[in-house]
Amino acid sequence: MMVRYSRQMTTQRFAAAVLSLFVATAVYAEPAKNVQMLNIQSAMQQQNNDPISLLRKLRQEKPEDSAIAARLATLYIQKARQELEPEYYQQAFFAIRPWWRVEKMPPEIAMVRATLYQHEHHYVEATELLLEVIQQQPKNSQAWLTLSTIQHVQGDYANVAVSCDALSRVASTWLGGLCYSQLYSVTGRAKAAYAMQRHLLSQLKDNQQELHVWLNALMAESSVRLHQDKRAEQHYKAVLALRSDDLHALGNYSDFLLQRNRPQEVIALLKAYDKHDALLLRTAMAAKQAGDQELENQSVAVLKQRFAEALAKHGHTHERDEALFHLVFSDDKSQALTLMAKNWELQKEPVDARSLLQAALANKQPQAAHTVIAWVKQHQLEDPQIHRLIKRLQML
């Protein structure tokens, strides 16, 4: 089975952290429905039943209850992320389908629908729904959190600041501070971001594992931007010690190791993750770097097959992954540039900037990177590799 690399592994970690903050209650619902969801949660804790089975039963008994439907859909989404089974996203859709085309859907349904749009990379539609929820419920913390994440993915940092300010007011100064630290890390203030993140980490309790994971991942990224490699590696290892299957951390740490010519460590790290396209791609890159021709050929063959299957089934592949594949393993470097330019239209994170710069350099087309270079300068992004790539492009 093929498991595609989501554009939003950061978002998935974010979602888990949000759930740890809101303790599985429908914080976005009306007060009466909040009470109802607390009763549902209590029932799940008192019984040995699988939570999904219990909620499916309640859903059958009360098919008109949007709070139950939203909670069931949320559990399916959690399961999809934990088990890398996209079929659970379909189950989440079926759970809320009766409200899918309702003009004024309940906020709890709108939140789930926005999450499903987000998963499909339909950021415009997701944003519209979230803004509608916020208009109805200005103090809806989860809506502001999800909105800020989408804004990060799109590189819309001006509006990220608005969302961070809202979180500080309607949620907590801790959550607002975390939001601001992410913003500072990609807008020329990585040193301040790391200091904030270290302070926020010190305020967590030991049992808040998802938030420990989230913060250590952010601190690793901030450390890389500050040229603090040893410290960055400590944070990557801290994430994986807490959650060994964190796909985003595995991918980022693998890139970190590959950039420092440590391919054998990547091969060992990703041995159990050959079903995940982006991580299999890193294994192939590590095999090439290590001179392991057998592993490289095997990994490349599987990736070619998966890209073909994705194209046949969905009409497209994951542009970033396929572009990187072409850059490393194909003679067709122009295809990599085409794919990354298309990807840049949809999302603008540092990794997307770096990938497009690499593609422009491989094709010796510095003009193709002008918008990225302007974006990096505008936001004063601190990223050693990105700045090295820009210098090389400017020398062409």
Short mmCIF file of C-alpha atoms in Angstrom, two decimals, residues 304-316:
data_model
loop_
_atom_site.label_atom_id
_atom_site.label_comp_id
_atom_site.label_asym_id
_atom_site.label_seq_id
_atom_site.Cartn_x
_atom_site.Cartn_y
_atom_site.Cartn_z
CA LYS A 304 8.63 5.05 -9.65
CA GLN A 305 5.79 2.56 -9.29
CA ARG A 306 4.12 4.61 -6.56
CA PHE A 307 4.36 7.85 -8.49
CA ALA A 308 2.75 6.12 -11.48
CA GLU A 309 -0.03 4.72 -9.28
CA ALA A 310 -0.69 8.12 -7.72
CA LEU A 311 -0.86 9.77 -11.12
CA ALA A 312 -3.27 7.12 -12.41
CA LYS A 313 -5.49 7.24 -9.32
CA HIS A 314 -5.45 10.93 -8.40
CA GLY A 315 -4.27 12.67 -11.58
CA HIS A 316 -1.29 14.12 -9.73
#
